[in-house]
Coordinates of N, CA, C and O in Angstrom, one line a residue:
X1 N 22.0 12.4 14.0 CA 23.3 11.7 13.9 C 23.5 10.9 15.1 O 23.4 11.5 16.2
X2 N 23.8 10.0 15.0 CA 24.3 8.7 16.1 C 25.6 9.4 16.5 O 26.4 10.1 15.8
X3 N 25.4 8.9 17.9 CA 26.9 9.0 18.7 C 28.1 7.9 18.3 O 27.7 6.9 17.8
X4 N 29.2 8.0 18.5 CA 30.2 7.2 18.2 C 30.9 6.7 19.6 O 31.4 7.8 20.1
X5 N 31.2 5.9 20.4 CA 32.3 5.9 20.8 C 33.0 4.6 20.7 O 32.6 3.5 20.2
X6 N 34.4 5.2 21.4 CA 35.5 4.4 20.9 C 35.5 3.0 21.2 O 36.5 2.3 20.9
X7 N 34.9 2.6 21.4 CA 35.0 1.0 21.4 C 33.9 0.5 19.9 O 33.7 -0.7 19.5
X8 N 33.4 1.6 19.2 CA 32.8 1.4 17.8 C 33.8 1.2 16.7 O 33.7 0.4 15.7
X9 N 34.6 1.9 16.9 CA 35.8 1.8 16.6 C 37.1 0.9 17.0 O 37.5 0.2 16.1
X10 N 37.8 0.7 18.0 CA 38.7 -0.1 18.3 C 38.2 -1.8 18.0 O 39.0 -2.7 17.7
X11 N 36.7 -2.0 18.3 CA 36.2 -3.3 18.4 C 35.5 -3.6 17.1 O 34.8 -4.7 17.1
X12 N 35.7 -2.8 16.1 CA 34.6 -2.0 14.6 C 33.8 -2.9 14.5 O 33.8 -3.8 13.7
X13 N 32.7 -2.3 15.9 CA 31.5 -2.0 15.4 C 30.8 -1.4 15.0 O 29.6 -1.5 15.3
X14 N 31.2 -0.6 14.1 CA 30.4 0.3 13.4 C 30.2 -0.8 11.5 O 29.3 -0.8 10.6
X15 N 31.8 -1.6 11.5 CA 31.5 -2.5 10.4 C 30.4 -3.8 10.7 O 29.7 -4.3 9.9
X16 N 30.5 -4.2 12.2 CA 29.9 -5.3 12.2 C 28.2 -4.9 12.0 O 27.5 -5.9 11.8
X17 N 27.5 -3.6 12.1 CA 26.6 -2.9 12.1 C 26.1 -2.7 10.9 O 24.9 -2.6 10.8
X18 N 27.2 -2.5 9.7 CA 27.2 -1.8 8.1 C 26.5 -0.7 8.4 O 25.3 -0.4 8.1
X19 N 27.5 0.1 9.3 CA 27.0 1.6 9.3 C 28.3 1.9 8.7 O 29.2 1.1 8.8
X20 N 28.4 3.4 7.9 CA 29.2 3.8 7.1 C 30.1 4.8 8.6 O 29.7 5.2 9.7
X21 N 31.2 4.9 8.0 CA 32.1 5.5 8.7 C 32.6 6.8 7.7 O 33.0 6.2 6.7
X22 N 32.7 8.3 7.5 CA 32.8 9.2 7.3 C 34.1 10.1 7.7 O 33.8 10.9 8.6
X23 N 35.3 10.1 7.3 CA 36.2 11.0 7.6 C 36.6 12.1 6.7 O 37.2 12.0 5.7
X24 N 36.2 13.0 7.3 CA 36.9 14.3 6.6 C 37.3 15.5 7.5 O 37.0 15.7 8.7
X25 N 38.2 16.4 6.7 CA 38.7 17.7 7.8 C 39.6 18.0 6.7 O 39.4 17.4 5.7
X26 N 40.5 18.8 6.6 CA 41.7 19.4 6.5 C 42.8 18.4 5.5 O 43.3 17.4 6.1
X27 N 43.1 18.5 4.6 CA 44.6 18.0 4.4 C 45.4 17.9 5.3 O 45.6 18.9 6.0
X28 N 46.0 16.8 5.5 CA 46.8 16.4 6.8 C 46.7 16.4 7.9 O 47.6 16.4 8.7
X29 N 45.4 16.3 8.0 CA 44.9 15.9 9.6 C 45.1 14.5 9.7 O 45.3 14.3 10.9
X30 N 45.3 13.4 9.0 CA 45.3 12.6 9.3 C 44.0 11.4 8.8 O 44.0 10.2 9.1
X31 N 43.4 11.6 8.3 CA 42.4 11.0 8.0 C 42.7 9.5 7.3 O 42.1 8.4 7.4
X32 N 43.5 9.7 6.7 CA 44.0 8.6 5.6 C 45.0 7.6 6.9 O 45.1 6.4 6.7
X33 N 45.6 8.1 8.0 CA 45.8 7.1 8.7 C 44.8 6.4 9.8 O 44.7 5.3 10.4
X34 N 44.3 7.2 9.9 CA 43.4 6.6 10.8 C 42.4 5.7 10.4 O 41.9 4.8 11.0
X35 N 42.2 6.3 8.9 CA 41.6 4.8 8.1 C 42.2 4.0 8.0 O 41.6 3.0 8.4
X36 N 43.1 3.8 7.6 CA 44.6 2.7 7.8 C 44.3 1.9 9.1 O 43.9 0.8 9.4
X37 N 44.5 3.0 9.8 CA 44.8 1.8 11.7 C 43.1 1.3 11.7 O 42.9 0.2 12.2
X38 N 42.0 2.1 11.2 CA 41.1 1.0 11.4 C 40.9 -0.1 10.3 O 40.2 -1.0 10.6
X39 N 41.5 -0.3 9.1 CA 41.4 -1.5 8.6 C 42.3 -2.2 9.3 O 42.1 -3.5 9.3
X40 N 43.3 -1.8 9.8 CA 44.1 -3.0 10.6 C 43.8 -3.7 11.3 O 44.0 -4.9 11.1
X41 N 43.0 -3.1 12.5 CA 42.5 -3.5 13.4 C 41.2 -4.5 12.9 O 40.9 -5.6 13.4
X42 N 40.4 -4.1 11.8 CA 39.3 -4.9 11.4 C 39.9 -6.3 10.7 O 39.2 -7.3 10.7
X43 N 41.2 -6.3 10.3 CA 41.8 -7.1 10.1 C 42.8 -8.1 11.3 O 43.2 -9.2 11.5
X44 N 42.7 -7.3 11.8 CA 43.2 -8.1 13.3 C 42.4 -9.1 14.2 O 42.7 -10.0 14.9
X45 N 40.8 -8.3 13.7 CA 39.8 -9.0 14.0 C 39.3 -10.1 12.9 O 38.1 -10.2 12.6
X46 N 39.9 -10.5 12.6 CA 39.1 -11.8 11.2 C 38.5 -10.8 10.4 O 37.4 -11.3 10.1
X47 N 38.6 -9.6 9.9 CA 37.3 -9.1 8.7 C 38.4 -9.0 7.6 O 39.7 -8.9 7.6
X48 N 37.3 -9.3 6.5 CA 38.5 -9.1 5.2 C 38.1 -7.5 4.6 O 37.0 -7.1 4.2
X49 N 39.2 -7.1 4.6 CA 39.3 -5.1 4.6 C 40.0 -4.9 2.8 O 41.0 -5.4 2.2
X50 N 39.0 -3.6 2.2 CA 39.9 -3.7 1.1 C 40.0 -2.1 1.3 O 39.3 -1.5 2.1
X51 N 41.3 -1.4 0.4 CA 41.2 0.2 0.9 C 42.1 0.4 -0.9 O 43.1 -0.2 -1.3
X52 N 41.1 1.2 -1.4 CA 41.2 2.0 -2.9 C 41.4 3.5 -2.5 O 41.0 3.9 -1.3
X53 N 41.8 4.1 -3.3 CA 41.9 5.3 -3.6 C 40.2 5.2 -4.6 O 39.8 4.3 -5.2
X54 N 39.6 6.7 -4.4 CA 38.4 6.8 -5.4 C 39.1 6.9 -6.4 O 38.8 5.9 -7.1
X55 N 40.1 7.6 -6.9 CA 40.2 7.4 -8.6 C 40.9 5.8 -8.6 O 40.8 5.4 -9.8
X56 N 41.4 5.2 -8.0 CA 41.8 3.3 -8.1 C 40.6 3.0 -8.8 O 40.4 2.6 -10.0
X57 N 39.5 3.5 -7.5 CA 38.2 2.6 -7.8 C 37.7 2.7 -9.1 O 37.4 1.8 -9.7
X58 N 37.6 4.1 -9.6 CA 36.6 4.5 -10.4 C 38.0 4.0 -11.9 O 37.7 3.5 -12.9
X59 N 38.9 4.2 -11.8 CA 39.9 3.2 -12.6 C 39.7 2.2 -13.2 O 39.5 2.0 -14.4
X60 N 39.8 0.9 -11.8 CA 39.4 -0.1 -11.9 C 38.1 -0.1 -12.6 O 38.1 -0.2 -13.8
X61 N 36.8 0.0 -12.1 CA 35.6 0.2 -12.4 C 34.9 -0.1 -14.2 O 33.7 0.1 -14.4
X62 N 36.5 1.8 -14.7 CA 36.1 1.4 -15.7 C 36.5 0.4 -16.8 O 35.9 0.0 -17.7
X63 N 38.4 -0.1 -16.2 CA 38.8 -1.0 -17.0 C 37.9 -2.2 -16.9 O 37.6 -2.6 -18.0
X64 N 37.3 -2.9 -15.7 CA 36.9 -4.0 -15.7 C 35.5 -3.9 -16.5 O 34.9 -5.0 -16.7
X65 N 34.7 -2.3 -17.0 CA 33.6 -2.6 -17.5 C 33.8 -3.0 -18.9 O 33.1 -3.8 -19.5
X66 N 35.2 -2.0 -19.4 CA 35.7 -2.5 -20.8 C 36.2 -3.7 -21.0 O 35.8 -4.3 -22.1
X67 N 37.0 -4.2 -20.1 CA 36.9 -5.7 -20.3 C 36.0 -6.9 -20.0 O 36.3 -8.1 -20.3
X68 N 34.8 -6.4 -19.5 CA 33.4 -7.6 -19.4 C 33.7 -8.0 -18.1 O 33.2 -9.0 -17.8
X69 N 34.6 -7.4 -17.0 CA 34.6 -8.6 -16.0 C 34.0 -7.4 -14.5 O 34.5 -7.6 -13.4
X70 N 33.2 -6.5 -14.6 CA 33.1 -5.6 -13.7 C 31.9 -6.5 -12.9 O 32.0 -6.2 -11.7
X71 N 31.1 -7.3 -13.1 CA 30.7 -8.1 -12.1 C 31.7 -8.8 -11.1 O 31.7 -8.8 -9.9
X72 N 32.7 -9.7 -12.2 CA 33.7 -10.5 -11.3 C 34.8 -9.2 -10.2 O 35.4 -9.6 -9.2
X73 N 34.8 -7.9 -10.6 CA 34.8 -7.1 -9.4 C 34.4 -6.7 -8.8 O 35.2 -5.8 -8.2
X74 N 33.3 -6.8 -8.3 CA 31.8 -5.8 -8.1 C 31.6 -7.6 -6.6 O 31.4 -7.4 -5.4
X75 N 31.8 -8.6 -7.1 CA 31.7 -9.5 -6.5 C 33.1 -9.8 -5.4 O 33.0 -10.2 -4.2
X76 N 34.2 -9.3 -6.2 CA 35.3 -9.0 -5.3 C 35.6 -8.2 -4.3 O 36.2 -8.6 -3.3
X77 N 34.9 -6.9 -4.6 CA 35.0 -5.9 -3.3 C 33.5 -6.1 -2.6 O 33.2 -5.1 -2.0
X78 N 32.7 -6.9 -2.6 CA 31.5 -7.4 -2.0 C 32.1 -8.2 -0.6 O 31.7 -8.3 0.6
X79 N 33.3 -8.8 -1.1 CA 33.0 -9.7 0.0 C 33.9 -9.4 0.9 O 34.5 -10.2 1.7
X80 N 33.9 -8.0 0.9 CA 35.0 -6.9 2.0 C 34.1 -6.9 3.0 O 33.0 -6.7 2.5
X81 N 34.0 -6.9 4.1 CA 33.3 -6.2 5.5 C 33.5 -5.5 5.6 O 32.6 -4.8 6.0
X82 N 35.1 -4.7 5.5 CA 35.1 -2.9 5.4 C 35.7 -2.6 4.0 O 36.7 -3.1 3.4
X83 N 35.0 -1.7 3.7 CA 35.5 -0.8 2.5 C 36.0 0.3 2.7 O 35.4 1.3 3.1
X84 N 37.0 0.3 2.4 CA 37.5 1.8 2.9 C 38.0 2.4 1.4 O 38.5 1.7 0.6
X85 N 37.6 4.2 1.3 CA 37.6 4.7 -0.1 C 37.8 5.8 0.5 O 37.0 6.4 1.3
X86 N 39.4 6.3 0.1 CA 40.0 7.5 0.3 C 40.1 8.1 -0.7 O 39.7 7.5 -1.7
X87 N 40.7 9.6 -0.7 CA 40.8 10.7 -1.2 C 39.5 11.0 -2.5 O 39.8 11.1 -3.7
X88 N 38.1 11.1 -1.9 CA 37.1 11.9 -2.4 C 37.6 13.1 -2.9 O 37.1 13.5 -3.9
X89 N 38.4 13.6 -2.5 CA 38.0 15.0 -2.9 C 39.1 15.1 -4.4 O 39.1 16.2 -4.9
X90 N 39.5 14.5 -4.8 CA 40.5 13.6 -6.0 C 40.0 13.7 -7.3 O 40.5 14.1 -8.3
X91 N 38.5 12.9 -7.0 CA 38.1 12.4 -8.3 C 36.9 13.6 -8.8 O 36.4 14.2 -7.8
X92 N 36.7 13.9 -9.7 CA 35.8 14.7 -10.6 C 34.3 14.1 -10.6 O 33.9 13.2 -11.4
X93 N 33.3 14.6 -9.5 CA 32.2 13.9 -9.4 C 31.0 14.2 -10.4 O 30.2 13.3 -10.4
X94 N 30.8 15.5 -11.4 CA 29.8 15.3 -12.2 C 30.0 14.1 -13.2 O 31.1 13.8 -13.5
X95 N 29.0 13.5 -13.6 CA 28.8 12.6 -14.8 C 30.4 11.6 -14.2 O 31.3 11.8 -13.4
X96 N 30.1 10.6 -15.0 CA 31.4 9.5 -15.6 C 31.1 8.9 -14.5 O 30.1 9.2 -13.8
X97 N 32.1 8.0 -14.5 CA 32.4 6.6 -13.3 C 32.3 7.1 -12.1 O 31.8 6.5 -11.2
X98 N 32.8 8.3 -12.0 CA 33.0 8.7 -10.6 C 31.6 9.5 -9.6 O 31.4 10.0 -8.5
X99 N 30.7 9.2 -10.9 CA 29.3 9.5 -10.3 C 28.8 8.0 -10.0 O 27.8 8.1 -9.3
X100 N 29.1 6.8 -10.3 CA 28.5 5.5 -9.8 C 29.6 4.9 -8.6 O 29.3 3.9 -8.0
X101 N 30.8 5.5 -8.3 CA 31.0 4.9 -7.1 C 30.1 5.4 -6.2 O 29.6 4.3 -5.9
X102 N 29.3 6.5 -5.2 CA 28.7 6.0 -4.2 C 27.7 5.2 -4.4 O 27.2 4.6 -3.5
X103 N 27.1 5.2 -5.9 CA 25.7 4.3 -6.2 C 26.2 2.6 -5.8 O 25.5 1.8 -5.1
X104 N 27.3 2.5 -6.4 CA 27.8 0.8 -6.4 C 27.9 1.1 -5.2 O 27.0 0.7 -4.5
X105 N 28.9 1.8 -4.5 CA 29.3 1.3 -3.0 C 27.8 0.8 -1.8 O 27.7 -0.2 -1.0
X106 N 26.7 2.0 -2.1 CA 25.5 1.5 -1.6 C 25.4 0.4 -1.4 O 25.3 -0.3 -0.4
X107 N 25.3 0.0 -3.5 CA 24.3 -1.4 -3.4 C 25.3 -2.7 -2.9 O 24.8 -3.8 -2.7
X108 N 26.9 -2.3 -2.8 CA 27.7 -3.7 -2.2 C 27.1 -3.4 -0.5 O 26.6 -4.3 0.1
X109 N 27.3 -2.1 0.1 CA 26.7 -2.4 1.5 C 25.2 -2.8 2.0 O 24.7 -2.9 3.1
X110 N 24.6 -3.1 0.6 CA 23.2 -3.7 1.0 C 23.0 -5.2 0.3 O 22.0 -5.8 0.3
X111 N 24.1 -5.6 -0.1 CA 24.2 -6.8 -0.5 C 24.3 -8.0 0.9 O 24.4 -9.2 0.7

């Protein structure tokens, strides 16, 4: 595992890199802000930041597959430099939609 330090963060290079960033711990440690203050900051810096909840995403996902337009979303959250996807531990990961968000999220970070 790579080292982190704080100027990977404050300066987010860890986005300009498309290395993934990982927060977890405890309910109420704070995780969900400190994602916040880094899309801010990625946003302070010229990046365009989008931040879903996983069940938003896997929501959205599947409304837009039912409505034929999940490319024209798939294309919209592509052209995020950071993606931020909170509260995993939320959505129900066997089988359904919520088994293709980390597949899609991959293939938009290798896009």
């Amino acid at each position: 595992m790579a080292s982190l330090e704080w100027s990977d963060l404050t300066d987010a290079l860890f986005v300009r890199a498309k290395r993934n960033l990982v927060l977890y711990g405890p309910v109420g440690t704070g995780k969900t802000h400190l994602a916040t203050a880094l899309g801010v900051r990625a946003c302070e810096l010229g990046m365009a930041v989008r931040f879903f909840t996983v069940a938003d995403l896997v929501m959205r996902l599947s409304e837009a597959k039912k409505a034929g337009t999940l490319e024209r979303l798939s294309k919209d959250i592509s052209r995020a430099d950071l993606l931020i996807l909170d509260e995993w531990g939320y959505v129900p990961r066997p089988g359904g939609l919520a088994a293709v968000v980390p597949c899609h999220c991959r293939q938009l970070r290798e896009s």
